[in-house]
XYZ file of C-alpha atoms in Angstrom:
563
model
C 58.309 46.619 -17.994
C 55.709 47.864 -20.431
C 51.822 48.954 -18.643
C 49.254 46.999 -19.928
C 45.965 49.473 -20.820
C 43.149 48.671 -18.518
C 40.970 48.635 -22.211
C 43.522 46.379 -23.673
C 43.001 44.079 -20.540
C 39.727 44.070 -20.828
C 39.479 43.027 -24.522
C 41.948 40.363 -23.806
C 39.692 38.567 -20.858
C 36.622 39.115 -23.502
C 38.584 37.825 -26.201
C 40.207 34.516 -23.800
C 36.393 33.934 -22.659
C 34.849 33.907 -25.585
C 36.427 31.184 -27.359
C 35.541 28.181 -26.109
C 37.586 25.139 -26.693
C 35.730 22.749 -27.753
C 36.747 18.670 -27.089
C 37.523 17.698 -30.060
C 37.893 13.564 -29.107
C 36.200 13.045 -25.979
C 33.583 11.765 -28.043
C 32.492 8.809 -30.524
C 29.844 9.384 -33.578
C 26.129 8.115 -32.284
C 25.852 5.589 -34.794
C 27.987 3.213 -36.497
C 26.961 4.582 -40.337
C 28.977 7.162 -42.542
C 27.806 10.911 -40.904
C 25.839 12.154 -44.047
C 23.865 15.137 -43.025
C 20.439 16.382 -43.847
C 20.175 19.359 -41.502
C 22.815 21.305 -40.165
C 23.057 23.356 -36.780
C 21.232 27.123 -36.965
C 19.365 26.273 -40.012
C 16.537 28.101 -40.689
C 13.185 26.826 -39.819
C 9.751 28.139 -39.213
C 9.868 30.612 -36.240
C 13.263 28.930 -34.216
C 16.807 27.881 -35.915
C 17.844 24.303 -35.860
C 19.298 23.275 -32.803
C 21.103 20.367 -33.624
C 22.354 18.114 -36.498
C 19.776 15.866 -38.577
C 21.769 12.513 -39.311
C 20.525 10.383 -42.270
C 19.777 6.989 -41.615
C 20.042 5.388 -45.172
C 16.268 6.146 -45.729
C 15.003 3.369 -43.086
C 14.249 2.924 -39.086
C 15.832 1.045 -37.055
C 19.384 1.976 -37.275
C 21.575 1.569 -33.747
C 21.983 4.860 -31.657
C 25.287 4.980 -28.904
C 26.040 6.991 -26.705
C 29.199 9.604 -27.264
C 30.326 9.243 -24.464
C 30.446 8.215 -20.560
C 27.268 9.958 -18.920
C 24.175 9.239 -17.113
C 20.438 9.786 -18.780
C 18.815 13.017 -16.977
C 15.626 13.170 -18.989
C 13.316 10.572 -21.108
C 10.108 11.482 -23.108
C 7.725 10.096 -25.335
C 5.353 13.068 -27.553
C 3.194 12.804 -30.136
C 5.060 15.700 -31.408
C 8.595 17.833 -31.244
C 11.568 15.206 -30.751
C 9.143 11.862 -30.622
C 10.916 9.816 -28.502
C 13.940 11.284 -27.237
C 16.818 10.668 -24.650
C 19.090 13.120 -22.712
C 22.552 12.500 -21.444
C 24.800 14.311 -19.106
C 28.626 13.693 -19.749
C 30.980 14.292 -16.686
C 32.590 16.810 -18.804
C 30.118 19.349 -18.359
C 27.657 18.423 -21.848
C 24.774 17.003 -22.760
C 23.619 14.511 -25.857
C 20.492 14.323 -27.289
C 18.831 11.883 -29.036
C 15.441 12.565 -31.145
C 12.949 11.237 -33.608
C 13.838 7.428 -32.085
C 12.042 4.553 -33.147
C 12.600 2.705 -29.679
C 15.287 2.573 -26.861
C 17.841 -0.414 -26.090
C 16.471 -3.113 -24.107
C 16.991 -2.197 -20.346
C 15.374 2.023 -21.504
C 12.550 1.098 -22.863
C 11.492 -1.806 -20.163
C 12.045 1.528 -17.787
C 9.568 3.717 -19.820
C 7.570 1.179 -20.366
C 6.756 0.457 -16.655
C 5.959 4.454 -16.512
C 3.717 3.902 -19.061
C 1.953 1.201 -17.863
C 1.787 3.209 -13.991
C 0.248 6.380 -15.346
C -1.812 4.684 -18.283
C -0.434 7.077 -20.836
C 1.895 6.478 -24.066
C 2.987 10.719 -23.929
C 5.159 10.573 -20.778
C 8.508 12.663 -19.462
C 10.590 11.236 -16.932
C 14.094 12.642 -15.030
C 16.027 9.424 -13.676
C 18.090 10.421 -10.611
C 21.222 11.318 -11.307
C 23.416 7.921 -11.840
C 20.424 5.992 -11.885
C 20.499 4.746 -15.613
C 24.240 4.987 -16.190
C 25.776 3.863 -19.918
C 29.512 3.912 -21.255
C 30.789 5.209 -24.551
C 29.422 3.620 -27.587
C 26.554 1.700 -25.722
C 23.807 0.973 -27.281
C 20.637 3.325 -25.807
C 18.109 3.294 -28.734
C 17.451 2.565 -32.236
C 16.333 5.701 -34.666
C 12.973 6.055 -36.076
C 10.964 9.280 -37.519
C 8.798 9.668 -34.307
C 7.310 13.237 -33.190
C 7.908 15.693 -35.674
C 10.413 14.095 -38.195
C 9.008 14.545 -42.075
C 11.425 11.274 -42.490
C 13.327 8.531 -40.742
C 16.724 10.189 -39.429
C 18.657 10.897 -35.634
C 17.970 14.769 -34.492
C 21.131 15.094 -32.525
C 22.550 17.807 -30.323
C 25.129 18.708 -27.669
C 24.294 21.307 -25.319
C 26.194 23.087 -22.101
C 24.870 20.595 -19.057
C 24.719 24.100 -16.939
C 23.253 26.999 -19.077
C 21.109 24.339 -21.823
C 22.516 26.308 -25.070
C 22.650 23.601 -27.623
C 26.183 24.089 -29.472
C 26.792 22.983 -32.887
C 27.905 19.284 -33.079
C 30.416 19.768 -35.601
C 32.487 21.800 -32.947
C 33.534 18.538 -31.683
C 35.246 16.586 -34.344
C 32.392 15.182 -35.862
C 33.563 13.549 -39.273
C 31.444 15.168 -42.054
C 32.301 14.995 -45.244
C 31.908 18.509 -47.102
C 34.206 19.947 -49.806
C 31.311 21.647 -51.785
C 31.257 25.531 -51.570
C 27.950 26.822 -50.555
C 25.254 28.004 -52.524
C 24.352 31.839 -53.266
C 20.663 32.022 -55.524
C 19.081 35.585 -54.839
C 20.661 38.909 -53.533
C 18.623 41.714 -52.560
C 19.127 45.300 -51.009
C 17.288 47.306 -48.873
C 16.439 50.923 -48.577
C 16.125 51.022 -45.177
C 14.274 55.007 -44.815
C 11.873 56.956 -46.271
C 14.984 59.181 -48.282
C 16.698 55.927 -49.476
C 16.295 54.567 -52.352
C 17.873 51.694 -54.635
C 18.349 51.766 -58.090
C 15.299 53.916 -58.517
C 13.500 52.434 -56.124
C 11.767 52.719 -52.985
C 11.492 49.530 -52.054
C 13.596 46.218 -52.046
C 15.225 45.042 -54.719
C 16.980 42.187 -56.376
C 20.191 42.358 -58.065
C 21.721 40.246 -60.329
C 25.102 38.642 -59.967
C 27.275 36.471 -62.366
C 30.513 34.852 -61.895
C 33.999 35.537 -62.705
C 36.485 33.652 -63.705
C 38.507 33.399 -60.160
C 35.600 31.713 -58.928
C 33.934 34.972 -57.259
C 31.129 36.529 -58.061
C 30.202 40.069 -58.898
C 26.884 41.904 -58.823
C 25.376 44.295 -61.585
C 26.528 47.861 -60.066
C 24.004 49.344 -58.069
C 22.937 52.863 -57.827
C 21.785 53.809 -54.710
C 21.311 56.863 -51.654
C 20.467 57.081 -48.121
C 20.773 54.074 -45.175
C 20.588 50.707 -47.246
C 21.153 46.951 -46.467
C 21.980 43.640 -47.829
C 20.164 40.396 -47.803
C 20.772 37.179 -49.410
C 18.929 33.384 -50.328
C 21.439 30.807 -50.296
C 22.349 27.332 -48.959
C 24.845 24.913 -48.512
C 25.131 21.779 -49.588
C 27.281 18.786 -48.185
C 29.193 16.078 -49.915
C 27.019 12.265 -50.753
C 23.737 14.665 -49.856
C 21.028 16.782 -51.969
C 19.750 18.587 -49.058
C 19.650 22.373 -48.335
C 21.122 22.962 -45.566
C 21.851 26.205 -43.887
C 25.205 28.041 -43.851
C 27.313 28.545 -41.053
C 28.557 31.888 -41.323
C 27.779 35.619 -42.952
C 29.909 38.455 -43.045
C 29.051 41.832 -44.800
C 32.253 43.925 -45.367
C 31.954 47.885 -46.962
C 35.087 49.251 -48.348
C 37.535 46.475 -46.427
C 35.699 47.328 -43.337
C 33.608 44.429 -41.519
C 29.511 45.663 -40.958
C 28.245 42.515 -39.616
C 29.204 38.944 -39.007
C 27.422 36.189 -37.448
C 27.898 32.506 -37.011
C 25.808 29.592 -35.781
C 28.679 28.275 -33.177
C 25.515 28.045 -30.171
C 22.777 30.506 -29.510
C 19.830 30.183 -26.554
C 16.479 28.610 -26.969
C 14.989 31.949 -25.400
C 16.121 33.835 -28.367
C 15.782 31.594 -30.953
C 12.525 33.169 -32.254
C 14.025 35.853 -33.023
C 15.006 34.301 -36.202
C 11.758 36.054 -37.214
C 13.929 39.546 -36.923
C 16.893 38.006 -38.581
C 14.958 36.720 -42.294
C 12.387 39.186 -44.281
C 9.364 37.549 -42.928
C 7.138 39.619 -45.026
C 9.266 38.243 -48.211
C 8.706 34.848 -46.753
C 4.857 34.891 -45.952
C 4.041 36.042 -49.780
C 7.235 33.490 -51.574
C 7.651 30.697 -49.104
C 11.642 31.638 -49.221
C 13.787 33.015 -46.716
C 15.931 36.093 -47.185
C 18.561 36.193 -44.869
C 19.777 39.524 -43.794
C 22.848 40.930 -42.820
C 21.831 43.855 -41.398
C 19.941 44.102 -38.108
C 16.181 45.157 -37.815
C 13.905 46.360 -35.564
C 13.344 44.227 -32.319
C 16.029 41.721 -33.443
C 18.219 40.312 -30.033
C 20.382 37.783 -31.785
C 23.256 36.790 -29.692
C 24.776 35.622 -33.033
C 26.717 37.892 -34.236
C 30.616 38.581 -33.496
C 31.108 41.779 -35.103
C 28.728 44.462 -35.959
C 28.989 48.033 -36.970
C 25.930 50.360 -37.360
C 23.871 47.010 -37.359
C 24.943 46.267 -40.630
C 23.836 48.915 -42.159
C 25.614 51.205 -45.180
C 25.042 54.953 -45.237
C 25.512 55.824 -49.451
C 26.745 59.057 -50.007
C 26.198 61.387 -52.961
C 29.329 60.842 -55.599
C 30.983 58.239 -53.457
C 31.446 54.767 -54.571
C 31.568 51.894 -52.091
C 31.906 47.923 -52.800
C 29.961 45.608 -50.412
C 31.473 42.120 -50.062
C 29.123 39.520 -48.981
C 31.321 36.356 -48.018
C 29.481 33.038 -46.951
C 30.617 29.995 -45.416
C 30.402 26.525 -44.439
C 31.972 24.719 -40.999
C 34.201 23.187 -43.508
C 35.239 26.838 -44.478
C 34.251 26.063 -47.984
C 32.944 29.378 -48.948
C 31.015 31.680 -51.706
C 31.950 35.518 -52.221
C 30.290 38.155 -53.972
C 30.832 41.799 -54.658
C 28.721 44.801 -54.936
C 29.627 47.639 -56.108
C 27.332 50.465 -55.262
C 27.088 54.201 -56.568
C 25.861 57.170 -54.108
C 23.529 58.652 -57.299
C 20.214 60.668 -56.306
C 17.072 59.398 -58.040
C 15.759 62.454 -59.782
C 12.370 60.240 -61.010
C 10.339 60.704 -57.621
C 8.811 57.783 -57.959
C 7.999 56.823 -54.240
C 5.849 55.021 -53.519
C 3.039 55.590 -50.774
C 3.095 53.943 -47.983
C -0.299 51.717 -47.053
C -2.354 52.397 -44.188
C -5.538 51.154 -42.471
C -7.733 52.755 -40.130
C -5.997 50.702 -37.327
C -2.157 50.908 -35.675
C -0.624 48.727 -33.569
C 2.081 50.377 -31.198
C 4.547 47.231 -31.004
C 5.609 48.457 -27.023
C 1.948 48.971 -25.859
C -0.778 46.220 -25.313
C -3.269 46.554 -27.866
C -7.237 45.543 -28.267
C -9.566 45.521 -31.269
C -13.348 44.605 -31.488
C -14.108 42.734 -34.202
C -17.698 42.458 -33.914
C -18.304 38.721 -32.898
C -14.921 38.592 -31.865
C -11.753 40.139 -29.836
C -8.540 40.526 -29.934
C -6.132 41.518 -27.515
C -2.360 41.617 -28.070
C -0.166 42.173 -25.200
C 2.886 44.146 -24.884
C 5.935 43.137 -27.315
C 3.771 40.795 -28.889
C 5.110 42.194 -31.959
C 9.119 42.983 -33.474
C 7.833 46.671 -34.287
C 4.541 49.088 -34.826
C 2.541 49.026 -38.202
C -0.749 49.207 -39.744
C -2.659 45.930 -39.305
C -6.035 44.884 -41.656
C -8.940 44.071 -39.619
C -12.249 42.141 -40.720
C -14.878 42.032 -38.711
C -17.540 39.788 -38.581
C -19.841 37.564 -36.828
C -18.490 34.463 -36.296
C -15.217 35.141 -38.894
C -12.809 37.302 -38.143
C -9.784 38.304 -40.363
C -6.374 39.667 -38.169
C -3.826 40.701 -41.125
C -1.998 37.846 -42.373
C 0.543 35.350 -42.449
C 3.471 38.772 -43.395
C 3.905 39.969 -40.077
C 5.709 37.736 -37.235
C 4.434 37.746 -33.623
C 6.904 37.135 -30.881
C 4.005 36.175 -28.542
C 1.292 34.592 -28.301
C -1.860 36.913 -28.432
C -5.324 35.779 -27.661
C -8.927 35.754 -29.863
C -12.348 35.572 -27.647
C -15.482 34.498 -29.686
C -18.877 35.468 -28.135
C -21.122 32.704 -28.558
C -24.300 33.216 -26.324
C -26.103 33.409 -29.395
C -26.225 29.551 -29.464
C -27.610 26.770 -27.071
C -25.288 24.779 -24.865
C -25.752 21.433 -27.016
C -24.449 23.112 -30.061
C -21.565 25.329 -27.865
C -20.032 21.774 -26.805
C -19.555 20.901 -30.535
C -18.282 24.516 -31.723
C -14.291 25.232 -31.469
C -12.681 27.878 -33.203
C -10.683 27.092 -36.362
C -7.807 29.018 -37.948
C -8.599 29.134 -41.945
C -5.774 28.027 -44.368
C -5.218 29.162 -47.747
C -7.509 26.861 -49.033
C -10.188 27.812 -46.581
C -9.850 24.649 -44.578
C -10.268 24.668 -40.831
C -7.370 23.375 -38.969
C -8.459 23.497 -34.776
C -6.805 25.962 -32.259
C -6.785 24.935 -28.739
C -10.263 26.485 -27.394
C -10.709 27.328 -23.846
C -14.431 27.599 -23.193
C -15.569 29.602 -20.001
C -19.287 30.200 -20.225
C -20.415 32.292 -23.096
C -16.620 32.882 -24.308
C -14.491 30.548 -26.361
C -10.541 31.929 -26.585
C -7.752 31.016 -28.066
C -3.756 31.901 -27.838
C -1.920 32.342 -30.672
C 0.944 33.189 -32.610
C -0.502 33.542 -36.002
C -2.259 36.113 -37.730
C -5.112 34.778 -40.422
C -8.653 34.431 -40.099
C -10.447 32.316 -37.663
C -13.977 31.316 -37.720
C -15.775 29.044 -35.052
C -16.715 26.052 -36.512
C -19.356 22.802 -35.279
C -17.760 19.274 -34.902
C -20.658 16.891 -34.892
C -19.184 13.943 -36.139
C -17.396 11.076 -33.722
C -13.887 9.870 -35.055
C -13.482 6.988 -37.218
C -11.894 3.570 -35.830
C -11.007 0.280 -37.774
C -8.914 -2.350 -37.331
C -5.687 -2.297 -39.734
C -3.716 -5.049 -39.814
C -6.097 -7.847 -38.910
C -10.090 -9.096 -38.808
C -12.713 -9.547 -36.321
C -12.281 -13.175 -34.798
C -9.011 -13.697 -36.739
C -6.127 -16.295 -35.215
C -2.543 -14.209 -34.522
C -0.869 -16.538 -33.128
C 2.327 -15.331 -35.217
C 1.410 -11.910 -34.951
C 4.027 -9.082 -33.324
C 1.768 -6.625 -33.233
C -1.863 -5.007 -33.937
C -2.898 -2.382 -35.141
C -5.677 0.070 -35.397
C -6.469 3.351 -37.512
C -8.010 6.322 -36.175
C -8.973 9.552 -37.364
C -11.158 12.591 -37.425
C -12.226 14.748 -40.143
C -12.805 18.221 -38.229
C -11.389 19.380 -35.089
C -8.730 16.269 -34.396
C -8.001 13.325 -32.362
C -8.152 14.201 -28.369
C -7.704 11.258 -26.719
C -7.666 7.959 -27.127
C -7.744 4.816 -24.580
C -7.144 0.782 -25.022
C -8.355 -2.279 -23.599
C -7.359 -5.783 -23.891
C -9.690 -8.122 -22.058
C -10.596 -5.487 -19.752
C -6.900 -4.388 -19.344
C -5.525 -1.135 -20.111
C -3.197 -1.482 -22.570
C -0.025 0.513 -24.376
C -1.080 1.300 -27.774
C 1.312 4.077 -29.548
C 0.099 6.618 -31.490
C 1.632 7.950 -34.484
C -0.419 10.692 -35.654
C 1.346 11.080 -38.953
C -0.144 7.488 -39.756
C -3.119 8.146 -38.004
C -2.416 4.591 -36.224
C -2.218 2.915 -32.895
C 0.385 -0.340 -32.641
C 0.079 -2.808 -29.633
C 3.298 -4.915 -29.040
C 2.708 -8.653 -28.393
C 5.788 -8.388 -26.515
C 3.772 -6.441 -23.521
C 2.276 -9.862 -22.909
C -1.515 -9.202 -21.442
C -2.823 -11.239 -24.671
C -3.108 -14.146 -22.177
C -6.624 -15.836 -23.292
C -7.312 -17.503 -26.283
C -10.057 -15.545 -27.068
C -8.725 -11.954 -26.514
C -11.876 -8.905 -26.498
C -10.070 -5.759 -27.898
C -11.870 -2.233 -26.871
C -10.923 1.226 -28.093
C -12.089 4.500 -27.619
C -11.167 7.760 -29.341
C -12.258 11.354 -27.881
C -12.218 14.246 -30.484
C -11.679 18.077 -29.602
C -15.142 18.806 -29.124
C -15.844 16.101 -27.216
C -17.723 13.631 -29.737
C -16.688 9.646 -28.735
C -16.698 6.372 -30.535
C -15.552 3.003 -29.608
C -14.463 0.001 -31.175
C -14.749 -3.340 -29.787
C -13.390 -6.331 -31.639
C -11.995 -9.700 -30.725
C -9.734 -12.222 -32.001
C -7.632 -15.708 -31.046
C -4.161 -15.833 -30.152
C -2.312 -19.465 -28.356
């Protein structure tokens, strides 16, 4: 009998373990509509990937949401933000389904939340039923979809993730029917020089490349002349069949000469790491264009579980008088797929153009904590708060600060502490600091005041100022009058806002009642069902109050008739 190597044991196990198999029928669609997709799993998004599937739902609210399968619901929440309204079910075979953005739940759910509601006197609330508590079967109804939370647009954030470790897997892994026979899309291609001695086709820095296609459907790249360490990076999308989003890609492989540098896939990765995406696109590229170059090469700092293959993390060493051709091969879950080819030429650039590289008067040492005096300000950035060291621009001033910009990622959050004993305790409770936008606008950071010191924590780099909040929020009634009959009325509603630092908090009463009024901040309104019942008078006295971030208060009090 032939011996077995220990090695070739050992890459067997890795090999058996690693490939999951997924059910492929154990469970139904979540609604009853054609699966048209307008977000796909591991699609790119400001500072995390996707973590799920985004489900259109024919442009409207309201559309049924089942269950996949057998299971019992472990968690519930209603936020303002995030998922919105969102449900959580455990399956006995060892996943999870999740169910975002949701207009309401069926019935029997939301009477439960409800009640929770109603208990703690709060509309935000997060509950975790005993397990087998709120039981429901394949293809029950549990909720009807909606655009709640952080949806830019009425559709069902779903997801499937492992029960035990949390990792949300892509959806598609389990026989979900999506229609896609359309390749993916490949717009930009770039390459790096990724050292001081490399260069790209005379230049120091990177540069894009232009590609046409060929007549077998591939396409090829201008040749490139290049020397030193380089790497490859790409804009692209894919788009699905009876859809005009852009949606990301499911896999990218980088191949040199026949030989495979780096592949990755979006088949599940950890919300611990998903950050990281920040490593994974050119998020200087991004902060100046608004467009994300995806690399296939690995940077600094970058610990991506993603990838299945990689060999001198991605990376191509170009060799005087050698030729080499890259192959940059993307695809879709469907396996529809786009290739290119680079050809690249090991040629030293005799011009000597380089170009120098900027510094300030001020380093940051990415593995070290780091602090800064800014005059009327501080700021301290703890250890790893950043992918790797570099120069950083620093303003100073008195009470506006500048801390770089929006090209450089942070991993953690760093904090910003304002002196402001310079002004009296009336005006301190009105001040907050403010992160500036482009347009100079302050939008509010959470400000933690301890006597003469206001901080903040952060992840983003820009200026912030403090700025003085003296005006109370704004309340008026919506959808009817003062003393008007509603007898056929649903619902009520009332619109809030505030022009500076935001709305705080907010509270409702209904002849002295508390009552459930739901916020959608994206509306700026607050919606009282009829259906809670507590309109019980004819004459019905309607109070609300609204609590901005600085502590400025206004209250509405209105009445009206209802039989």
């Amino acid at each position: 009998m032939r011996k077995i190597s220990l090695s070739l044991l050992l890459l067997f196990c890795f090999t058996l373990f690693a490939q999951e198999d997924y059910p492929k029928d154990a469970f139904a669609p979540p609604m009853d509509i054609p699966i048209i997709l307008a977000g796909t799993f591991g699609e790119l998004r400001s500072n995390h990937f996707h973590s799920g599937v985004d489900i259109k739902t024919q442009q409207r609210e309201g559309v049924p949401v089942n269950s996949i399968g057998d299971g019992t619901i472990t968690r519930i929440k209603v936020s303002l933000w995030g998922y919105g309204k969102v449900l959580y079910i455990a399956h006995p075979n060892g996943y999870t389904s999740v169910y975002g953005h949701l207009q309401k739940f069926s019935p029997s759910i939301e009477a439960y939340i409800k009640k929770l509601q109603y208990n703690k006197k709060s509309f935000e609330v997060e509950v975790f039923p005993d397990y087998g508590e709120l039981k429901v079967s394949k293809g029950e109804l549990i909720a009807y979809s909606g655009n709640t939370g952080g949806s830019a647009g009425p559709h069902l954030h779903f997801e499937i993730r492992s029960s035990i470790s949390e990792k949300p897997t892509n959806p598609l892994l389990y026989g979900m029917d999506v229609a896609d026979a359309t390749n993916p899309i490949l717009e930009k291609l770039f390459v790096y020089p990724l050292t001081d001695k490399s260069h790209v086709n005379n230049n120091y820095e990177r540069t894009q490349v232009n590609f046409s296609k060929q007549n077998d459907g591939t396409y090829l790249a201008d040749k490139v002349t290049a020397l030193g360490e380089i790497g490859i990076g790409f804009i692209g999308f894919d788009r699905l069949d009876m859809a005009a989003n852009k949606n990301g890609v499911y896999s990218v492989e980088l191949s040199v000469n026949g030989k495979t540098y780096s592949l990755y896939d979006f088949e599940s990765f950890s919300f611990g790491e998903t950050r990281y995406i920040n490593t994974l696109v050119d998020y200087e590229y991004y902060g100046r264009n608004r467009q994300r170059i995806q690399k296939s090469f690995k940077s600094a700092g970058n610990n991506l579980s993603i990838y299945k293959e990689l060999y001198n993390n991605g990376k191509i060493d170009i060799n005087e008088g050698l030729s080499y051709t890259a192959k940059l091969l993307i695809k879709d879950y469907a396996g529809n797929k786009v290739e290119l080819n680079i050809p690249v030429d090991g040629v030293k650039n005799l011009l000597g153009n380089k170009k120098e590289k900027k510094t300030t008067d001020n380093y940051v040492i990415a593995k070290k904590p780091n602090n800064f005096d800014l005059g009327g300000a501080k700021v301290y950035f703890p250890t790893n708060t950043f992918y790797e060291d570099f120069y950083i621009e620093l303003k100073k001033g008195k009470d506006t600060v500048t801390i770089h910009n929006n090209t450089v990622p942070a991993h953690r959050n760093f904090t910003i502490t304002f002196d402001v004993s310079k002004y009296s305790k009336e005006v301190q409770k009105q001040l907050f600091i403010a992160r500036l936008d482009s347009k100079l606008r302050p939008n509010h950071a959470n400000t933690y005041k301890r006597g003469n010191e206001f901080t903040t924590r952060t992840r983003n780099l820009g200026t912030y100022t403090l700025a003085r909040d003296t005006v109370a929020p704004t309340i008026r009634t919506k959808n009817f009058k003062e003393k008007q009959w509603l007898n056929n009325y649903k619902y009520l509603s009332v619109q809030i806002a505030d022009d500076l630092s935001g709305v705080d908090t907010y509270s409702a009463t209904l002849n002295g009642e508390w009552i459930l009024m739901e916020y959608e901040p994206k509306r700026n309104t607050l919606t009282y069902n009829f259906d809670d019942k507590i309109a019980d008078q004819t004459q019905c006295v309607l109070k609300v109050t609204v609590t901005d971030n600085v502590g400025n208060t206004n209250t509405l009090t209105t009445s009206f008739y209802r039989k």
